[in-house]
Amino acid sequence: YQGVYPVKCNQDRFIIEDIVKFGSSFRFGLEAGSKPEILLAMSCLCKGNPEAFLVCNGFKDSEYISLALLGRKLELNTVIVLEQEEELDLVIDLSQKMNVRPVIGLRAKLRTKHSGHFGSTSGEKGKFGLTTIQILRVVRNLRQAGMLDCLQLLHFHIGSQIPSTALLSDGVAEAAQLYCELVRLGAHMKVIDIGGGLGIDYDGSKSGESDLSVAYTLEEYAEAVVASVRFVCDQKSVKHPVICSESGRAIVSHHSVLIFEAVSAVKQHANPDDIQFLLEGEEVRADYEDLYAAVMRGDRESCFLYVDQLKQRCVEGFKDGSLSIEQLASVDGLCESVLKAIGASDPVHTYNINLSVFTSIPDFWGIDQLFPIVPIHKLDQRPGARGILSDFTCDSDGKIDKF
């Protein structure tokens, strides 16, 4: 096993340097998906284990491929993974011009599909990868160029947060069959790169039905991968490959904690002060009496109905000018009192927090990512109120209301 860390997950220098440093004895490498990332990865891996992989994914132009080939001249274990068929011509042309023998991988577009929230790049219509027809053309072109021995790695990616080992085993088994076929066609295959997808149980449910959880442990994940690869390779009498993975969130998601201050708290429903104005208007007297009667009977369903009816009538009266602001406030207070009396009031505190959701927790806003959020004070007290965290920005989306 030789894993790589995808630097796109967190490009902070101290993180990547530590991963290279502490992963050196395990031949642990890096994965890059763009020109800035490959420069970053090359500078860090110069101090790492020379056998550690530098896996080059993503869209590639001539500059990107030249950098990857330069990495091989610097004796880095660089692998250029073909995401598109057109990239092969550039690799062949530039490697001849630079007099470098490349190590080439290809990304397969598997039929196995991850149907969850994070699986949109998987399956036959996924964003990246080569179809079986394109793979055969790549093999043929490499053979004609006398470079079929350069093809040594097969890569695939089912999607992030793979929910179950059943789906994982299915995808790995399909990829292993492809790997064995490439061996049969004459490629000098050595590595199967299973991509990312090792999930994290964010919501604590340990469920394969949730996009924010997974139904397996790290050990079960590893066992599913190894068993699937071994079974297919033994069946086809193919030498077991080096297994590579590109787990990002599973490596770094736990490494940091964001601590922020709640500077004030506001109750969403204030206690009513005075209801003397309510009875001054004849138009709402009937609704009020119906509501009062329902409260005295303890009829919850009717209370809900009459609260809504009373509020709606009073809002309409306020809009046409027949009700004052004091009367409207009085009605709101009365309705809240009634809901509280029948046990239906659900007071919510809004906590103003000293951060920006868009800057510090953009995934919550952008893709509904759930993060564990806990208080750091009063941990000896049982929570007694529901809350919403509202940031200091003026944007209405700058809040956290799912926990």
C-alpha positions as MATLAB code, in Angstrom:
seq = 'YQGVYPVKCNQDRFIIEDIVKFGSSFRFGLEAGSKPEILLAMSCLCKGNPEAFLVCNGFKDSEYISLALLGRKLELNTVIVLEQEEELDLVIDLSQKMNVRPVIGLRAKLRTKHSGHFGSTSGEKGKFGLTTIQILRVVRNLRQAGMLDCLQLLHFHIGSQIPSTALLSDGVAEAAQLYCELVRLGAHMKVIDIGGGLGIDYDGSKSGESDLSVAYTLEEYAEAVVASVRFVCDQKSVKHPVICSESGRAIVSHHSVLIFEAVSAVKQHANPDDIQFLLEGEEVRADYEDLYAAVMRGDRESCFLYVDQLKQRCVEGFKDGSLSIEQLASVDGLCESVLKAIGASDPVHTYNINLSVFTSIPDFWGIDQLFPIVPIHKLDQRPGARGILSDFTCDSDGKIDKF';
ca = [
       0.000    0.000    0.000;
       1.238    3.466   -0.969;
      -1.285    6.222   -0.315;
      -1.256    9.809   -1.527;
      -2.816   12.917   -0.024;
      -4.803   15.112   -2.475;
      -3.494   18.586   -1.740;
      -6.743   20.232   -2.939;
      -8.358   19.206    0.370;
      -6.145   21.616    2.293;
      -3.108   23.339    0.801;
      -1.770   24.780    4.066;
       1.991   24.417    4.002;
       2.420   23.053    7.539;
      -0.152   20.309    6.860;
       1.387   19.091    3.604;
       4.935   19.255    4.946;
       3.890   17.207    7.991;
       2.124   14.614    5.832;
       5.275   14.215    3.715;
       7.526   14.128    6.789;
       5.544   11.642    8.873;
       4.490    9.622    5.808;
       8.055    9.196    4.544;
       8.609    5.818    6.219;
       5.345    4.606    4.635;
       6.269    5.922    1.149;
       3.248    8.200    1.443;
       2.979   10.715   -1.405;
       0.859   13.548   -2.784;
      -1.756   13.995   -5.498;
      -1.971   17.178   -7.580;
      -4.785   18.322   -9.836;
      -3.469   21.589  -11.269;
      -0.245   23.443  -12.126;
      -0.021   25.339   -8.817;
      -0.613   22.091   -6.920;
       2.054   20.140   -8.804;
       4.620   22.875   -8.039;
       3.623   22.782   -4.384;
       3.786   18.973   -4.289;
       7.158   18.797   -6.047;
       8.731   21.273   -3.604;
       7.510   19.238   -0.607;
       8.308   15.756   -1.985;
      11.920   16.762   -2.638;
      12.329   16.251    1.140;
      10.266   13.058    1.233;
      10.743    9.407    0.329;
      11.905    9.096   -3.321;
       9.564    6.119   -3.778;
       6.488    8.127   -2.727;
       4.086    8.752   -5.590;
       3.331   12.150   -7.059;
       0.050   11.390   -8.830;
      -0.801   14.017  -11.447;
      -4.549   14.202  -12.069;
      -6.809   16.853  -13.567;
      -6.848   18.669  -16.904;
      -3.399   18.832  -18.465;
      -1.897   21.222  -20.966;
       1.684   21.209  -22.220;
       2.965   23.222  -19.233;
       1.423   20.798  -16.721;
       2.853   17.747  -18.523;
       6.276   19.420  -18.838;
       6.297   20.019  -15.065;
       5.389   16.374  -14.424;
       8.160   15.164  -16.724;
      10.573   17.570  -15.042;
       9.600   15.856  -11.784;
      10.939   12.577  -13.162;
      14.202   14.309  -14.037;
      14.334   15.412  -10.392;
      13.933   11.711   -9.500;
      10.441   12.137   -8.098;
       8.114    9.163   -8.589;
       5.757   11.110  -10.847;
       2.808    9.410  -12.550;
       0.861   11.253  -15.264;
      -2.738   10.025  -15.127;
      -4.637   10.501  -18.383;
      -8.057   12.025  -17.716;
      -8.755   12.709  -21.407;
      -7.645   10.803  -24.495;
      -6.177   13.957  -26.084;
      -3.576   14.224  -23.303;
      -1.746   11.146  -24.602;
      -0.426   12.930  -27.717;
       1.053   15.687  -25.540;
       2.679   13.149  -23.200;
       4.257   11.206  -26.082;
       5.456   14.362  -27.870;
       6.880   16.162  -24.807;
       8.535   13.078  -23.314;
      10.442   12.576  -26.578;
      11.445   16.245  -26.734;
      12.601   16.253  -23.091;
      14.176   12.810  -23.397;
      12.258   11.497  -20.369;
      10.642    8.092  -20.055;
       7.296    8.826  -18.389;
       5.240    6.669  -16.076;
       1.663    6.830  -17.311;
      -1.609    6.019  -15.617;
      -5.133    6.226  -16.921;
      -8.390    7.008  -15.229;
     -11.182    4.603  -16.066;
     -14.804    5.645  -16.212;
     -16.407    2.738  -14.358;
     -19.986    1.541  -14.812;
     -20.343    1.318  -11.016;
     -22.209    4.419   -9.837;
     -22.430    6.088   -6.429;
     -25.963    7.496   -6.395;
     -25.603    9.732   -3.309;
     -25.057   13.483   -3.024;
     -21.293   13.135   -3.612;
     -21.496   10.628   -6.485;
     -22.280   12.935   -9.403;
     -18.801   12.426  -10.931;
     -19.184    8.639  -11.016;
     -20.689    6.260  -13.552;
     -20.574    6.218  -17.347;
     -21.608    9.882  -17.605;
     -19.144   11.059  -14.985;
     -17.032   14.173  -15.444;
     -13.635   12.482  -15.745;
     -12.086    9.309  -17.093;
     -11.812    7.164  -20.210;
     -14.402    4.760  -21.573;
     -13.468    1.196  -22.564;
     -13.248    2.273  -26.226;
     -10.862    5.113  -25.329;
      -8.769    2.830  -23.108;
      -8.247    0.406  -25.988;
      -7.231    3.301  -28.279;
      -4.725    4.555  -25.674;
      -3.192    1.054  -25.414;
      -2.948    0.806  -29.198;
      -1.322    4.249  -29.555;
       1.174    3.525  -26.774;
       2.087    0.217  -28.444;
       2.639    1.981  -31.774;
       4.849    4.558  -30.038;
       6.871    1.810  -28.328;
       5.746    3.083  -24.914;
       3.258    0.453  -23.717;
       5.685   -0.419  -20.900;
       5.152    3.153  -19.561;
       1.506    2.376  -18.734;
       1.726    1.224  -15.114;
      -1.224    2.627  -13.136;
      -5.012    2.335  -13.295;
      -7.020    4.991  -11.474;
     -10.732    5.350  -10.772;
     -12.940    7.345   -8.399;
     -16.467    6.320   -7.433;
     -17.161    9.548   -5.535;
     -16.665   11.111   -2.122;
     -18.285    9.676    1.026;
     -18.801    6.133   -0.350;
     -21.719    4.965    1.846;
     -21.145    1.207    2.048;
     -18.519   -1.497    1.524;
     -20.921   -3.261   -0.887;
     -20.683   -0.339   -3.343;
     -16.935   -0.061   -2.730;
     -16.341   -3.786   -3.394;
     -18.400   -3.585   -6.576;
     -16.366   -0.676   -7.943;
     -12.980   -2.105   -6.928;
     -13.835   -5.494   -8.463;
     -14.761   -3.827  -11.770;
     -11.507   -1.838  -11.735;
      -9.493   -4.955  -10.878;
     -10.942   -6.702  -13.941;
      -9.815   -3.723  -16.058;
      -6.375   -3.899  -14.436;
      -6.015   -7.591  -15.335;
      -7.155   -6.904  -18.908;
      -4.482   -4.214  -19.277;
      -1.888   -6.737  -18.065;
      -3.180   -9.200  -20.692;
      -2.839   -6.514  -23.389;
       0.862   -6.079  -22.539;
       0.969   -3.034  -20.258;
       3.492   -3.225  -17.402;
       0.842   -2.615  -14.752;
       2.007   -2.142  -11.157;
      -0.478    0.100   -9.324;
      -4.242    0.283   -8.837;
      -5.297    3.701   -7.529;
      -8.766    3.483   -5.927;
      -9.151    7.272   -5.638;
     -10.912    8.913   -2.710;
     -14.192    8.104   -1.055;
     -13.215    6.879    2.416;
     -16.056    8.502    4.329;
     -16.549   10.136    7.709;
     -19.512    9.697   10.054;
     -20.420   13.377   10.448;
     -23.915   12.899   11.884;
     -23.160    9.953   14.178;
     -25.746    7.673   12.571;
     -23.251    5.103   11.171;
     -25.685    4.711    8.296;
     -25.183    3.939    4.626;
     -28.458    5.742    3.880;
     -27.114    9.167    4.879;
     -24.909   11.425    2.733;
     -23.237   12.543    5.968;
     -22.374    9.139    7.369;
     -20.933    5.749    6.363;
     -21.765    2.204    7.414;
     -18.202    0.902    7.910;
     -14.997    1.337    9.871;
     -11.539    2.074    8.465;
     -10.615   -1.611    8.906;
     -13.727   -2.772    7.040;
     -12.995   -0.321    4.217;
      -9.424   -1.622    3.823;
     -10.557   -5.239    4.014;
     -13.157   -4.696    1.262;
     -10.573   -3.135   -1.072;
      -7.875   -5.763   -0.515;
     -10.285   -8.713   -0.730;
     -11.799   -7.494   -4.021;
      -8.414   -6.870   -5.672;
      -6.959  -10.166   -4.442;
      -9.950  -12.241   -5.584;
      -9.878  -10.908   -9.167;
      -6.082  -11.042   -9.518;
      -5.901  -14.596   -8.170;
      -8.697  -15.624  -10.526;
      -6.752  -14.217  -13.500;
      -3.305  -15.324  -12.188;
      -2.075  -11.712  -12.158;
       0.554  -10.496   -9.700;
      -0.996   -8.466   -6.875;
      -0.621   -4.720   -7.500;
       0.477   -1.927   -5.217;
      -2.749   -0.369   -3.904;
      -2.872    3.426   -3.806;
      -5.657    5.595   -2.372;
      -6.354    9.328   -2.465;
      -8.279    9.859    0.764;
      -8.443   13.559    1.558;
     -11.182   14.306    4.088;
     -10.432   11.088    6.013;
      -6.844   12.286    6.551;
      -7.282   15.960    7.396;
     -10.906   16.567    8.408;
     -10.160   15.834   12.060;
      -6.942   17.842   12.278;
      -8.338   21.249   13.227;
     -10.964   22.856   15.442;
     -12.548   26.257   14.836;
     -13.410   28.058   18.072;
     -15.673   31.088   17.894;
     -17.439   33.334   20.371;
     -21.183   33.735   20.776;
     -21.376   37.401   21.722;
     -25.116   37.694   22.407;
     -28.335   35.695   22.440;
     -31.790   36.844   21.391;
     -35.028   34.952   22.024;
     -37.062   34.629   18.855;
     -40.374   34.859   20.769;
     -40.541   37.525   23.463;
     -42.891   37.228   26.427;
     -46.096   39.276   25.982;
     -46.202   42.476   28.053;
     -49.769   43.730   27.708;
     -52.937   42.655   25.903;
     -55.187   45.590   26.838;
     -55.327   46.879   23.253;
     -56.667   43.616   21.897;
     -60.235   44.025   23.178;
     -60.632   47.550   21.791;
     -61.377   46.296   18.263;
     -64.757   44.688   17.612;
     -63.512   42.876   14.492;
     -61.266   40.501   16.383;
     -63.514   39.928   19.432;
     -65.197   36.834   17.937;
     -61.864   35.223   17.042;
     -60.525   36.015   20.486;
     -63.568   34.447   22.185;
     -63.269   31.302   20.026;
     -59.610   31.028   20.960;
     -60.344   31.600   24.654;
     -63.014   28.870   24.608;
     -60.632   26.410   22.909;
     -57.940   27.115   25.533;
     -60.421   26.523   28.368;
     -61.477   23.202   26.761;
     -57.830   22.181   26.285;
     -58.480   21.625   22.551;
     -54.975   21.854   21.015;
     -56.068   21.450   17.384;
     -58.643   24.244   17.660;
     -56.075   26.437   19.443;
     -53.689   26.121   16.503;
     -56.509   26.933   14.088;
     -57.767   29.993   15.998;
     -54.218   31.326   16.628;
     -53.537   31.300   12.878;
     -56.954   32.774   12.130;
     -56.587   35.565   14.690;
     -53.072   36.444   13.513;
     -54.103   36.521    9.863;
     -57.144   38.742   10.529;
     -55.087   41.175   12.612;
     -52.287   41.392   10.038;
     -54.879   42.227    7.376;
     -56.352   44.852    9.716;
     -52.908   46.356   10.273;
     -52.238   46.485    6.529;
     -55.471   48.380    5.833;
     -54.882   50.774    8.742;
     -57.662   49.695   11.104;
     -55.271   48.195   13.671;
     -52.445   50.025   15.466;
     -48.955   48.652   16.055;
     -49.750   48.289   19.771;
     -52.772   46.130   18.958;
     -50.765   43.982   16.509;
     -47.999   43.476   19.084;
     -50.611   42.585   21.672;
     -52.084   39.910   19.387;
     -48.634   38.415   18.763;
     -48.024   38.307   22.499;
     -51.364   36.687   23.210;
     -50.861   34.013   20.562;
     -47.415   33.195   21.934;
     -48.886   32.930   25.443;
     -51.558   30.517   24.227;
     -49.006   28.301   22.432;
     -46.845   28.303   25.541;
     -49.839   27.368   27.744;
     -50.723   24.341   25.608;
     -47.076   23.265   25.382;
     -46.717   24.016   21.659;
     -44.325   26.944   21.919;
     -40.808   26.151   20.791;
     -38.624   29.100   21.786;
     -35.531   29.437   19.650;
     -32.517   31.487   20.725;
     -30.509   33.243   18.033;
     -26.838   33.394   19.026;
     -24.772   36.040   17.271;
     -21.366   34.510   16.529;
     -18.128   36.255   15.735;
     -17.276   34.777   12.343;
     -18.435   34.632    8.720;
     -20.066   31.382    7.592;
     -18.980   32.077    4.000;
     -15.319   32.478    4.968;
     -14.961   29.902    7.748;
     -17.611   27.237    6.992;
     -18.435   27.651    3.270;
     -19.283   23.951    2.811;
     -22.204   24.286    5.221;
     -23.706   27.046    3.079;
     -22.665   25.665   -0.324;
     -23.336   21.905   -0.152;
     -25.239   21.445    3.144;
     -22.214   19.796    4.757;
     -22.889   19.006    8.396;
     -20.164   19.676   10.959;
     -20.007   18.618   14.603;
     -20.652   21.772   16.656;
     -20.444   21.719   20.462;
     -20.202   24.354   23.202;
     -16.961   24.618   25.164;
     -18.624   26.035   28.299;
     -21.366   24.779   30.648;
     -20.739   21.175   29.658;
     -22.068   20.041   33.058;
     -25.529   21.430   32.217;
     -28.222   19.801   30.133;
     -29.177   21.956   27.094;
     -32.587   23.525   27.579;
     -33.180   25.615   24.458;
     -32.959   25.282   20.712;
     -30.638   27.672   18.969;
     -29.617   29.171   15.647;
     -26.089   30.491   15.121;
     -26.167   33.767   13.198;
     -22.937   35.302   11.908;
     -22.001   38.984   11.762;
     -22.512   39.363    8.017;
     -25.609   41.113    6.677;
     -26.485   38.188    4.422;
     -29.544   36.182    5.506;
     -27.772   32.925    4.532;
     -25.062   33.555    7.119;
     -26.500   31.236    9.735;
     -26.220   27.676   10.996;
     -29.560   26.025   11.756;
     -28.767   22.303   11.329;
     -26.905   20.352   13.969;
];
